[in-house]
PDB file of C-alpha atoms and ligand atoms in Angstrom:
ATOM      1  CA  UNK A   1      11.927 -37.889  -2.494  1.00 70.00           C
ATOM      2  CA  UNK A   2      12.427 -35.213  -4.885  1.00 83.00           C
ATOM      3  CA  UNK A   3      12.542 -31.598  -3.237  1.00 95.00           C
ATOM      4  CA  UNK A   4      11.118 -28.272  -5.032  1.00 97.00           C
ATOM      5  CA  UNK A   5      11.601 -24.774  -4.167  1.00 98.00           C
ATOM      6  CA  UNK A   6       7.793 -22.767  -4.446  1.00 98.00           C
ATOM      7  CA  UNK A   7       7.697 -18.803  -4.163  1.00 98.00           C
ATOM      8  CA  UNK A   8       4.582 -18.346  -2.420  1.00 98.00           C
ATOM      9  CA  UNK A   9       2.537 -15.059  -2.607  1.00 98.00           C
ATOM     10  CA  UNK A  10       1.184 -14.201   0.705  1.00 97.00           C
ATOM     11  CA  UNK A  11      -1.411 -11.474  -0.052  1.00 97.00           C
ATOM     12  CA  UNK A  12      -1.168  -7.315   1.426  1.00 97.00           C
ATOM     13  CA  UNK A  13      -1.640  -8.203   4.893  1.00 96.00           C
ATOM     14  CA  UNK A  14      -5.253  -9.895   5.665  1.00 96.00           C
ATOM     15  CA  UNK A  15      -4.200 -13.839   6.412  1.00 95.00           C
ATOM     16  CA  UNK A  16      -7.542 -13.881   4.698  1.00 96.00           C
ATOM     17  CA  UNK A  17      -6.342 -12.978   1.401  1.00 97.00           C
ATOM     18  CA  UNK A  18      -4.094 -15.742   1.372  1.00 97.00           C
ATOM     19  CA  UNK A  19      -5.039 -18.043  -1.509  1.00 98.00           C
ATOM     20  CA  UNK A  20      -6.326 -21.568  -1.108  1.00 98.00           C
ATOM     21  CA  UNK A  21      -3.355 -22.918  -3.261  1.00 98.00           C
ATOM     22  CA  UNK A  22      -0.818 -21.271  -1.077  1.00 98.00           C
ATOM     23  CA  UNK A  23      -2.503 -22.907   2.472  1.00 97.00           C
ATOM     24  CA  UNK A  24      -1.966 -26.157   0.757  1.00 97.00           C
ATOM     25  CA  UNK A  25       1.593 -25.051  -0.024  1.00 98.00           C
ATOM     26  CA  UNK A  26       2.273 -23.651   3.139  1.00 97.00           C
ATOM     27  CA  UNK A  27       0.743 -26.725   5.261  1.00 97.00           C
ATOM     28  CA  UNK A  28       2.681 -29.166   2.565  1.00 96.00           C
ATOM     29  CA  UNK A  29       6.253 -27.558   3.210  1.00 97.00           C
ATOM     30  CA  UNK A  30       9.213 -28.991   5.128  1.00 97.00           C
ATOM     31  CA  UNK A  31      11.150 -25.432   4.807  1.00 97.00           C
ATOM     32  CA  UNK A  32       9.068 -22.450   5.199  1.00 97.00           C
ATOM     33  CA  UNK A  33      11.745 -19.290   4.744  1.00 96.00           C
ATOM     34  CA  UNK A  34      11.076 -16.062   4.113  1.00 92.00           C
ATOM     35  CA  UNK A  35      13.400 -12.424   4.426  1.00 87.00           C
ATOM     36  CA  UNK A  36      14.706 -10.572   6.858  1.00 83.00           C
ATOM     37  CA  UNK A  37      16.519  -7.006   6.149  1.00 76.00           C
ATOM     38  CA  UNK A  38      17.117  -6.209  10.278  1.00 66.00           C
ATOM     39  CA  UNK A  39      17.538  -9.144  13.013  1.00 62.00           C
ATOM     40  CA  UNK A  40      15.429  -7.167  15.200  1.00 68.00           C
ATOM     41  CA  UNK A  41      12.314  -6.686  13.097  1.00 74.00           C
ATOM     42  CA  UNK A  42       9.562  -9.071  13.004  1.00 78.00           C
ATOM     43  CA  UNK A  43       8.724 -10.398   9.361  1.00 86.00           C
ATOM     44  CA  UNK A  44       4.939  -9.103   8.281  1.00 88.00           C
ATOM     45  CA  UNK A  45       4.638 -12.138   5.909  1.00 91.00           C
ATOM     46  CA  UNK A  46       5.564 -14.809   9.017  1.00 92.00           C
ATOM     47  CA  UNK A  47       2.848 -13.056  11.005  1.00 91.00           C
ATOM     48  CA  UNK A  48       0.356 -13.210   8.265  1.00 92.00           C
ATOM     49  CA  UNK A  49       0.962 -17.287   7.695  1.00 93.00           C
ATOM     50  CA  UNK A  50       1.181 -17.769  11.771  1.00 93.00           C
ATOM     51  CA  UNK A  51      -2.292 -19.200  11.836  1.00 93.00           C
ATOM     52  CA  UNK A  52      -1.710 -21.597   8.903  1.00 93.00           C
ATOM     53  CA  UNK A  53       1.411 -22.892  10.499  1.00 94.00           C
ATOM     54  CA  UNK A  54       0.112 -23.261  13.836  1.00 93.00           C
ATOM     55  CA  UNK A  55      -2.952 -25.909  12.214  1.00 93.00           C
ATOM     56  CA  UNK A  56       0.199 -27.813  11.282  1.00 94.00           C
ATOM     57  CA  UNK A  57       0.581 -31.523  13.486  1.00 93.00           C
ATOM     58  CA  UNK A  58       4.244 -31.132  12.838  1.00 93.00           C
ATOM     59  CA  UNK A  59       5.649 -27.923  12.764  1.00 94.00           C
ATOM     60  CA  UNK A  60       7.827 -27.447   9.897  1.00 96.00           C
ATOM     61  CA  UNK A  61      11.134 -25.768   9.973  1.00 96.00           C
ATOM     62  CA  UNK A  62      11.528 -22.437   9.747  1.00 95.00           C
ATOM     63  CA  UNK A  63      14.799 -20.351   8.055  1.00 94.00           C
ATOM     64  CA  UNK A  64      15.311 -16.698   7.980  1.00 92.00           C
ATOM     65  CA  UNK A  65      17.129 -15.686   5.233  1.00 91.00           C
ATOM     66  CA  UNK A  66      18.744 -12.375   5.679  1.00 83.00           C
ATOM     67  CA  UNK A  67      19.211  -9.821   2.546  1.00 79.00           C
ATOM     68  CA  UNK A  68      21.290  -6.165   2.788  1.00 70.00           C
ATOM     69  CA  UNK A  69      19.078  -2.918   2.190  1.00 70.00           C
ATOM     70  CA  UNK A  70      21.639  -1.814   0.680  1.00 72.00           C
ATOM     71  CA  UNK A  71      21.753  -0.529  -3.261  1.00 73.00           C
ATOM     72  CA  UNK A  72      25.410  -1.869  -3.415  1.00 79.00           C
ATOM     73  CA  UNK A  73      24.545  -4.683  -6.461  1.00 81.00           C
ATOM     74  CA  UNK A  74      27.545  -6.702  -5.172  1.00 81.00           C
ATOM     75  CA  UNK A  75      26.525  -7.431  -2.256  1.00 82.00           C
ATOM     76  CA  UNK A  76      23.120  -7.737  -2.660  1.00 82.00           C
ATOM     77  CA  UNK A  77      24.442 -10.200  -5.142  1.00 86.00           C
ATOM     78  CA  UNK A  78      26.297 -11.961  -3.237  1.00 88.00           C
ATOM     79  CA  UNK A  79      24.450 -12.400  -0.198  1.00 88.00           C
ATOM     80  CA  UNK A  80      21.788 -13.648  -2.266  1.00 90.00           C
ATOM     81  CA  UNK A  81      23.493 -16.285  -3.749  1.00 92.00           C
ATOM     82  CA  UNK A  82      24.566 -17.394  -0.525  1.00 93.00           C
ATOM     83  CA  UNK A  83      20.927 -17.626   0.338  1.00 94.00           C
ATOM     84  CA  UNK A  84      20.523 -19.710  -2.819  1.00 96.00           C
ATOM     85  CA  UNK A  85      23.099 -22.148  -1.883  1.00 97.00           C
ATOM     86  CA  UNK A  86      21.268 -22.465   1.561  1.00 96.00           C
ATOM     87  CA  UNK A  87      17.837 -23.479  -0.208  1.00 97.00           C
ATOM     88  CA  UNK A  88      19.467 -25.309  -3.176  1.00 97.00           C
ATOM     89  CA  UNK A  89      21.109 -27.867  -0.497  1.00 97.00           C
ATOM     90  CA  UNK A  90      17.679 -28.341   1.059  1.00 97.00           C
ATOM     91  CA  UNK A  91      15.933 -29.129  -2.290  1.00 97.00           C
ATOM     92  CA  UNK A  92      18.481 -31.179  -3.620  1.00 96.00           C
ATOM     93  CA  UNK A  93      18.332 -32.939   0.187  1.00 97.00           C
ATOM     94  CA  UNK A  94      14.478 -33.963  -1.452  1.00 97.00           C
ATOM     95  CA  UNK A  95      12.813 -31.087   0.767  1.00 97.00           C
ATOM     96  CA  UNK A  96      10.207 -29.001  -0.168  1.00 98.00           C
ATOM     97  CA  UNK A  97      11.228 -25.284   0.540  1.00 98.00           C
ATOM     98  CA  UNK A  98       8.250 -22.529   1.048  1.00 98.00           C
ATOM     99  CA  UNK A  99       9.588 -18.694   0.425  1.00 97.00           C
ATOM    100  CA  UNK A 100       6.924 -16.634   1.906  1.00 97.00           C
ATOM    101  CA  UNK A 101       6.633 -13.074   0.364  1.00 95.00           C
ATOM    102  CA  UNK A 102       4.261  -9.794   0.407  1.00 96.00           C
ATOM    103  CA  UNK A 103       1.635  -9.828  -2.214  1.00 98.00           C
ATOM    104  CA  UNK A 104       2.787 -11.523  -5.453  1.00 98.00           C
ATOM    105  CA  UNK A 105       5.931 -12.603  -5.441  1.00 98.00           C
ATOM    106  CA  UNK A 106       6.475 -11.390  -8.778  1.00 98.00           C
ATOM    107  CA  UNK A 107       6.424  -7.803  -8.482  1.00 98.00           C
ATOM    108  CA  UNK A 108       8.951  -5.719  -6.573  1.00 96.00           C
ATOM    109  CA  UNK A 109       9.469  -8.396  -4.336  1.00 94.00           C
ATOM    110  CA  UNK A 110      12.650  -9.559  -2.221  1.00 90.00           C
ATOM    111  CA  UNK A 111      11.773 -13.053  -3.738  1.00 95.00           C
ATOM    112  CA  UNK A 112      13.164 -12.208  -7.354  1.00 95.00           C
ATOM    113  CA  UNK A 113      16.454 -12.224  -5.962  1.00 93.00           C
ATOM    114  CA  UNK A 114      16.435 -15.370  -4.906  1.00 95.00           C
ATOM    115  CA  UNK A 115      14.702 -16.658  -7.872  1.00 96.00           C
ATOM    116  CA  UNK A 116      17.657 -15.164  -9.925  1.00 95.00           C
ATOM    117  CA  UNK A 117      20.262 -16.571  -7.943  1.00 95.00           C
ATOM    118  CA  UNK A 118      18.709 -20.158  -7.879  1.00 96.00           C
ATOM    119  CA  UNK A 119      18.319 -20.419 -11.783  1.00 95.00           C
ATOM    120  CA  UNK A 120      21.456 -19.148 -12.413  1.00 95.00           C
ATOM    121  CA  UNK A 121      23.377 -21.261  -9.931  1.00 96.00           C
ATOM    122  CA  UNK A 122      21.092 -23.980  -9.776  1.00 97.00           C
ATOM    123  CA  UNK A 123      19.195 -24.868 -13.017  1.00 95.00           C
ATOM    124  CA  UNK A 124      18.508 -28.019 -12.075  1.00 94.00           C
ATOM    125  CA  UNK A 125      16.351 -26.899  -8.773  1.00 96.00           C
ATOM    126  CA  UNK A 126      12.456 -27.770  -9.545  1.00 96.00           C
ATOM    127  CA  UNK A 127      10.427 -24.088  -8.838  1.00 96.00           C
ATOM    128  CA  UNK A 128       6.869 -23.222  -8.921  1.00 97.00           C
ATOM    129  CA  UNK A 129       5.498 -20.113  -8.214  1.00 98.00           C
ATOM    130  CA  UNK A 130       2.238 -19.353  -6.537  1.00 98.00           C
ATOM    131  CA  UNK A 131       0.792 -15.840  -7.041  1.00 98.00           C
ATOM    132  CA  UNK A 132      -0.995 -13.754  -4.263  1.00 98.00           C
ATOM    133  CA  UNK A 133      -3.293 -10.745  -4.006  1.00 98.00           C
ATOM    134  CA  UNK A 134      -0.697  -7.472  -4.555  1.00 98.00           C
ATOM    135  CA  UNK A 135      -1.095  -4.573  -2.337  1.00 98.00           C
ATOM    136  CA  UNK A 136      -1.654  -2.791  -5.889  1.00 98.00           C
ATOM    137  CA  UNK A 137      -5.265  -4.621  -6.358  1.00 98.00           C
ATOM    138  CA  UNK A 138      -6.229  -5.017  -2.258  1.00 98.00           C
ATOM    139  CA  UNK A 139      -5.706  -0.816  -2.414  1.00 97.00           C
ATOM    140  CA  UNK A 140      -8.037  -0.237  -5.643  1.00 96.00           C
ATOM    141  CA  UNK A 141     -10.207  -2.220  -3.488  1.00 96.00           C
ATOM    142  CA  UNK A 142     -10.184  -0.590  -0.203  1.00 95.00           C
ATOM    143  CA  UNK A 143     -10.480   2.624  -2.192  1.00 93.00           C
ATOM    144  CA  UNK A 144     -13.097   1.469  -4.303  1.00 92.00           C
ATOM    145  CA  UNK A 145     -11.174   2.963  -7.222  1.00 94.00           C
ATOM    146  CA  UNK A 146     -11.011   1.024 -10.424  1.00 95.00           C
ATOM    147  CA  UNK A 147      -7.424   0.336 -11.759  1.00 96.00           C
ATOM    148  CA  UNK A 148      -8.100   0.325 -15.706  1.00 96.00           C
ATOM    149  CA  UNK A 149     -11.240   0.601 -17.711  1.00 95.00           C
ATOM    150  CA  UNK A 150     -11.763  -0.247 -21.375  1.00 95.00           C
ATOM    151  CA  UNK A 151      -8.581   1.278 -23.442  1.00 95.00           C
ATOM    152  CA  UNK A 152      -7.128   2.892 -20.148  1.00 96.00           C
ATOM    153  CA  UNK A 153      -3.344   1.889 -19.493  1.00 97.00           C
ATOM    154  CA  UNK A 154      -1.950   2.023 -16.109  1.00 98.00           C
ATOM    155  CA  UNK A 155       1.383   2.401 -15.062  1.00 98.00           C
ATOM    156  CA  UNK A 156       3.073   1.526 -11.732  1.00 98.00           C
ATOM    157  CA  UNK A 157       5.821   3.529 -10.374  1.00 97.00           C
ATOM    158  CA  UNK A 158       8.341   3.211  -7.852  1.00 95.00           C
ATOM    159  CA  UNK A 159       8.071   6.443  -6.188  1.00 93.00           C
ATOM    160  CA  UNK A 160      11.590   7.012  -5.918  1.00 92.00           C
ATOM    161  CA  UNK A 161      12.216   6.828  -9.299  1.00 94.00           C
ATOM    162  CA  UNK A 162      13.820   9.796 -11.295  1.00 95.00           C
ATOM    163  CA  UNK A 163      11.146  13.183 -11.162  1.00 96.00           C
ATOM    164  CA  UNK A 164      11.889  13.437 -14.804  1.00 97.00           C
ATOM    165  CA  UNK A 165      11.224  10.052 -15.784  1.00 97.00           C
ATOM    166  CA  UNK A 166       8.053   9.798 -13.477  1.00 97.00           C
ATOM    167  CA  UNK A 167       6.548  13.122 -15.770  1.00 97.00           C
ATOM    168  CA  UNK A 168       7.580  10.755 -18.568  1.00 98.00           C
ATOM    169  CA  UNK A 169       5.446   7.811 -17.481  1.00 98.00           C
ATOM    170  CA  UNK A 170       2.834  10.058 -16.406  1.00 97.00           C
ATOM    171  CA  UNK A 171       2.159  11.522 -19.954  1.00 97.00           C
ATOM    172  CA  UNK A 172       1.801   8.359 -21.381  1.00 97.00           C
ATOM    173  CA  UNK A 173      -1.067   6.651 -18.490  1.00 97.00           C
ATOM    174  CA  UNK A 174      -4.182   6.960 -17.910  1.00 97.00           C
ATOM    175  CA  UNK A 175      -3.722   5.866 -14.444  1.00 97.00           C
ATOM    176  CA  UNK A 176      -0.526   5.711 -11.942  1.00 97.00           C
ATOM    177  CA  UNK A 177       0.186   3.648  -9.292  1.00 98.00           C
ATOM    178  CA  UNK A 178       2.616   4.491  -7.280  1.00 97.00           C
ATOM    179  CA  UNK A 179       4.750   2.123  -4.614  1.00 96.00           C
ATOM    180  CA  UNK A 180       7.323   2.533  -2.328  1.00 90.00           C
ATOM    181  CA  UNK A 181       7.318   5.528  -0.647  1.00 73.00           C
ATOM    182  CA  UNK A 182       3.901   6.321  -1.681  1.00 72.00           C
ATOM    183  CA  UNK A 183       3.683   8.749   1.198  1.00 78.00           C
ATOM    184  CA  UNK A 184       6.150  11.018  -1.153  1.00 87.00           C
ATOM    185  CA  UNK A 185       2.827  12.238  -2.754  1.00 92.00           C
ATOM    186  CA  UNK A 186       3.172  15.802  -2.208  1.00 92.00           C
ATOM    187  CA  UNK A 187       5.946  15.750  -3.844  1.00 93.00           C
ATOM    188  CA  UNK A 188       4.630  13.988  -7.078  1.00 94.00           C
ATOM    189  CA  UNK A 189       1.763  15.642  -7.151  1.00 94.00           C
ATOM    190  CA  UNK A 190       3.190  18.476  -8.954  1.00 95.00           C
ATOM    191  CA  UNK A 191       4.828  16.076 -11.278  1.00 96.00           C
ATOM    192  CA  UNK A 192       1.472  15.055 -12.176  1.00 96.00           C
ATOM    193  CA  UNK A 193       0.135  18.546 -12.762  1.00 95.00           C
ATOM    194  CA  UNK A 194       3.076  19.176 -15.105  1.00 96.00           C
ATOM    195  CA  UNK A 195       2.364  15.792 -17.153  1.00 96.00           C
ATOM    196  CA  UNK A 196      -1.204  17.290 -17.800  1.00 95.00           C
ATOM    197  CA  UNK A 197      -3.240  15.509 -14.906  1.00 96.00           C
ATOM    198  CA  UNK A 198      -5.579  18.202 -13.465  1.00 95.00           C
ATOM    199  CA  UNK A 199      -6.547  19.132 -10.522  1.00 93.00           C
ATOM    200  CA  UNK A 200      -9.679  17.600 -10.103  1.00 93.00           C
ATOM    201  CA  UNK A 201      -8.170  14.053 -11.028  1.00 95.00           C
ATOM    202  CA  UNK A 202      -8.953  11.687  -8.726  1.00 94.00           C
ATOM    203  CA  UNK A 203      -6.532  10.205  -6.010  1.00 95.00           C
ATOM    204  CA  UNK A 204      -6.302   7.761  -3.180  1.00 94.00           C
ATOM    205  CA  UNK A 205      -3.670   6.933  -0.602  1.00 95.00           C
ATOM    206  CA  UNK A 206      -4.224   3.534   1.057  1.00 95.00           C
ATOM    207  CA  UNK A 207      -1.647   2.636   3.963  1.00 94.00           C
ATOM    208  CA  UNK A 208      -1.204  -0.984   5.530  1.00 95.00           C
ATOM    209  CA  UNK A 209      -4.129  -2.009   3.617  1.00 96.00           C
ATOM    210  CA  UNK A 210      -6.620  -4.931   4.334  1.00 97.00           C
ATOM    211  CA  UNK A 211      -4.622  -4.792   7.870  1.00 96.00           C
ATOM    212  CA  UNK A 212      -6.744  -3.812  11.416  1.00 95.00           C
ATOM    213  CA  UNK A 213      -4.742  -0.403  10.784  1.00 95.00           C
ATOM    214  CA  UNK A 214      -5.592   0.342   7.217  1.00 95.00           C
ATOM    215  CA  UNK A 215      -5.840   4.014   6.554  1.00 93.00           C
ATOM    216  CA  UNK A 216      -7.574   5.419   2.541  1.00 92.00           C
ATOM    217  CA  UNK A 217      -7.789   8.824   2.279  1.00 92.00           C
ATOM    218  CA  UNK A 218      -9.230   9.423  -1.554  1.00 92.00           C
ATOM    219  CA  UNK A 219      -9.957  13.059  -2.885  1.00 92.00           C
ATOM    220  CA  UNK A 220      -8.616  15.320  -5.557  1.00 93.00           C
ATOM    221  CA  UNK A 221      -4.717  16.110  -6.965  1.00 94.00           C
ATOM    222  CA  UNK A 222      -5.993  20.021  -5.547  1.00 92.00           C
ATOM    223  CA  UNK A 223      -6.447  17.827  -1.879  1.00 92.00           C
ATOM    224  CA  UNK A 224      -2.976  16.425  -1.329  1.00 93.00           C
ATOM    225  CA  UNK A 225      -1.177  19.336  -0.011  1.00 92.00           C
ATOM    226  CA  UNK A 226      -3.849  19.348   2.434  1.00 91.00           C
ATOM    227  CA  UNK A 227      -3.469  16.027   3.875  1.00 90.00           C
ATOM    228  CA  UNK A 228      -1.972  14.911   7.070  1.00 87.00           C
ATOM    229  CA  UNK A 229       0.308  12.184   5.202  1.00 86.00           C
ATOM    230  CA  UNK A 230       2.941  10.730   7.750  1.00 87.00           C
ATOM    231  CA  UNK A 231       5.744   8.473   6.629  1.00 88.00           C
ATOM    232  CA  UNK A 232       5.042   4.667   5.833  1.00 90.00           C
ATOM    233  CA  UNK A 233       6.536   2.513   3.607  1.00 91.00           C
ATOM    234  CA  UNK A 234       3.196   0.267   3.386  1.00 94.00           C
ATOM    235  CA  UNK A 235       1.712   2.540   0.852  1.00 95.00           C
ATOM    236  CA  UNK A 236       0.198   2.620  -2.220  1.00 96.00           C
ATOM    237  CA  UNK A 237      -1.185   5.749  -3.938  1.00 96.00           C
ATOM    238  CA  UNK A 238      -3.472   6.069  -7.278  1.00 97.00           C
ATOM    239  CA  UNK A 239      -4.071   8.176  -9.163  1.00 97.00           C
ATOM    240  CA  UNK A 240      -6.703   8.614 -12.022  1.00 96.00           C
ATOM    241  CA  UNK A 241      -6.614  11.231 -14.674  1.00 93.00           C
ATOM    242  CA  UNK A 242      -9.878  10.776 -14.964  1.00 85.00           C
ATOM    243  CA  UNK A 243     -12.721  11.963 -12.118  1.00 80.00           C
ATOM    244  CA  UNK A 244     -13.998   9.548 -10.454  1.00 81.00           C
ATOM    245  CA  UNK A 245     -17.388   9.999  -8.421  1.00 80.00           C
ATOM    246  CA  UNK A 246     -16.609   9.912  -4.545  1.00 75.00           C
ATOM    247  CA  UNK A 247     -19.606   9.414  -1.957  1.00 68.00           C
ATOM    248  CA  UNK A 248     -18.144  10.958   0.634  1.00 66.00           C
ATOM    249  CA  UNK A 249     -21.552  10.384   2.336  1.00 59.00           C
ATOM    250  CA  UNK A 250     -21.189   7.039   2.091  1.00 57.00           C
ATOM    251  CA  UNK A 251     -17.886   6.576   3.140  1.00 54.00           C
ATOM    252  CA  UNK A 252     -15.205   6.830   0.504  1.00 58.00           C
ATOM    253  CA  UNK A 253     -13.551   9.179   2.252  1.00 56.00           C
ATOM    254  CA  UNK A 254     -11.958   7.425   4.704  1.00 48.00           C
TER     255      UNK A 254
HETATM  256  C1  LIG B 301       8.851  -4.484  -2.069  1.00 51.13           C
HETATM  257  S1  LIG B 301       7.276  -3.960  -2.586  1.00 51.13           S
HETATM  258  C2  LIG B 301       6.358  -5.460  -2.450  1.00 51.13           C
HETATM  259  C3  LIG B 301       5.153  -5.508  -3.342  1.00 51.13           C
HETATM  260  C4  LIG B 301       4.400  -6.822  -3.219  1.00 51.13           C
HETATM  261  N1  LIG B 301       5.156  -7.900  -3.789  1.00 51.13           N
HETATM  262  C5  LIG B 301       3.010  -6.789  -3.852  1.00 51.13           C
HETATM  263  O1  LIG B 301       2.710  -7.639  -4.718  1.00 51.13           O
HETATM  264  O2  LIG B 301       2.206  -5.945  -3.472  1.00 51.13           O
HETATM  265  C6  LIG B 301       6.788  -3.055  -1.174  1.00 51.13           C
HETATM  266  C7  LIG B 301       5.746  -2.022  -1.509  1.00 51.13           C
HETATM  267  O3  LIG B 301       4.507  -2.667  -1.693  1.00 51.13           O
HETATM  268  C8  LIG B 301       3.466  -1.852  -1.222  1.00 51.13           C
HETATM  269  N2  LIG B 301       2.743  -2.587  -0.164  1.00 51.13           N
HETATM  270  C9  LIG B 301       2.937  -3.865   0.202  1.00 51.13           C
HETATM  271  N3  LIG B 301       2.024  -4.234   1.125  1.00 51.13           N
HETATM  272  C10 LIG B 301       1.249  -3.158   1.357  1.00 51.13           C
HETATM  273  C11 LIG B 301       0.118  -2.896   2.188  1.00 51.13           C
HETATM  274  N4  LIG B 301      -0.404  -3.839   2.985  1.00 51.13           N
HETATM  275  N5  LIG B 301      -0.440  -1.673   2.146  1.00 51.13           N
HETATM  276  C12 LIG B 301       0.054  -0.710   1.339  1.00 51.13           C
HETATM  277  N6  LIG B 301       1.122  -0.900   0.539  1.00 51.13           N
HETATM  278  C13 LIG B 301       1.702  -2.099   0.531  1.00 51.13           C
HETATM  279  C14 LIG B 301       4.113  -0.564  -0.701  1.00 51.13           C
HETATM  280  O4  LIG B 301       4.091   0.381  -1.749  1.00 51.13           O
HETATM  281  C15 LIG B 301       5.514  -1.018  -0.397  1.00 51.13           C
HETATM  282  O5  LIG B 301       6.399   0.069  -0.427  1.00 51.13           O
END
């Protein structure tokens, strides 16, 4: 039997966002793994495939792989190719090895490292990758925002990123998106103001989205100081130069 190793996108949150292609993945797989930065915190993506798994007649066998939040590259480095070696051995054993990740695993997701690690250190390693709905689409959606229109270019931030650079970016976009930290918007909102967004452009915060606890405030840049934000990292925040109408009557503001 020859084994493969398949990143599988899991969607934002809502099992029901999880693509047909990555069931049949995910019911196929003799390894499902996914990450784990603390020993005592439950993995979102497990919970989200639970159901899947559970259809299963023979349950398949499930690895944690732990990864540092740390910034130190070394280690991260060299954790991560530990966790390579783990799911190279299983592949090249003839298994088929499931890495379960957040929304698409190509985009800031824990899963690139172990991509990395695996091509470099294993090239001979068969890989597919299965895309999922990103938390940057599901929140345009639950805010009933549109992303990009016609010419319109979008850029997506980390929010931590350099102030500077963010006024940078913002100069240059029509529309940001901004992960990571989105709750950080009252601090970028100036940022914006400088990099000659207005106050009347239009903005949405969406927390946990598609989850049962899903929380979209949407409004104006002149709103934000105003709103009861709260820390969570399971944010996404966008923000369009542009104004955008808002029926408040008919529940965009959520
Ligand atoms: C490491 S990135 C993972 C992104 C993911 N791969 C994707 O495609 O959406 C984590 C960031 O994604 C965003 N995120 C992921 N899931 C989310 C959700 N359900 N609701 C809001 N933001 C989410 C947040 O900005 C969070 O800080």
């Amino acid at each position: 039997m020859v084994g493969k190793f398949i990143g599988v996108g899991v969607g934002p949150g809502d099992p029901e966002l999880i693509t047909v292609k990555a069931v049949k993945a995910l019911k196929a797989a003799d390894v499902i793994c996914f990450p784990k930065s603390h020993a005592n915190k439950p993995s979102m993506a497990l919970g989200m495939v639970k159901q899947v798994l559970k259809e299963r007649a023979k349950p398949p066998e499930v690895l944690e792989l732990v990864f540092p939040m740390t910034k130190d590259e070394l280690d991260v480095k060299r954790l991560w190719a530990e966790n390579a070696a783990i799911v190279a051995a299983k592949v090249e054993a003839g298994k088929v090895v499931v890495f379960i990740t957040l929304g698409d695993p190509m985009l800031y997701s824990t899963f690139l490292y172990l991509y990395r690690s695996l091509r470099e250190g294993y090239p001979n390693v068969r890989l597919k990758i299965i895309p999922g709905v990103t938390s940057v689409t599901a929140a345009a959606a639950s805010a009933k925002l549109p992303l990009a229109e016609m010419e319109e270019v979008i850029s997506i931030v980390p929010s931590d990123l350099d102030p500077g650079l963010i006024e940078e970016t913002a100069r240059h976009a029509d529309n940001l998106v901004f992960m990571k930290c989105a709750h950080r918007l009252k601090d970028l909102a100036p940022i914006l103001v400088k990099a000659g967004f207005t106050e009347d452009s239009t903005v949405a915060l969406v927390k946990r989205c598609t989850l049962p606890e899903e929380k979209v405030v949407v409004g104006r840049l002149s709103d934000v100081q105003n709103w009861d934000i709260g820390e969570d990292y399971f944010s996404v925040a966008i923000i369009k130069r542009s104004e955008f109408t808002i029926n408040k009557e008919k529940g965009d503001v959520l």
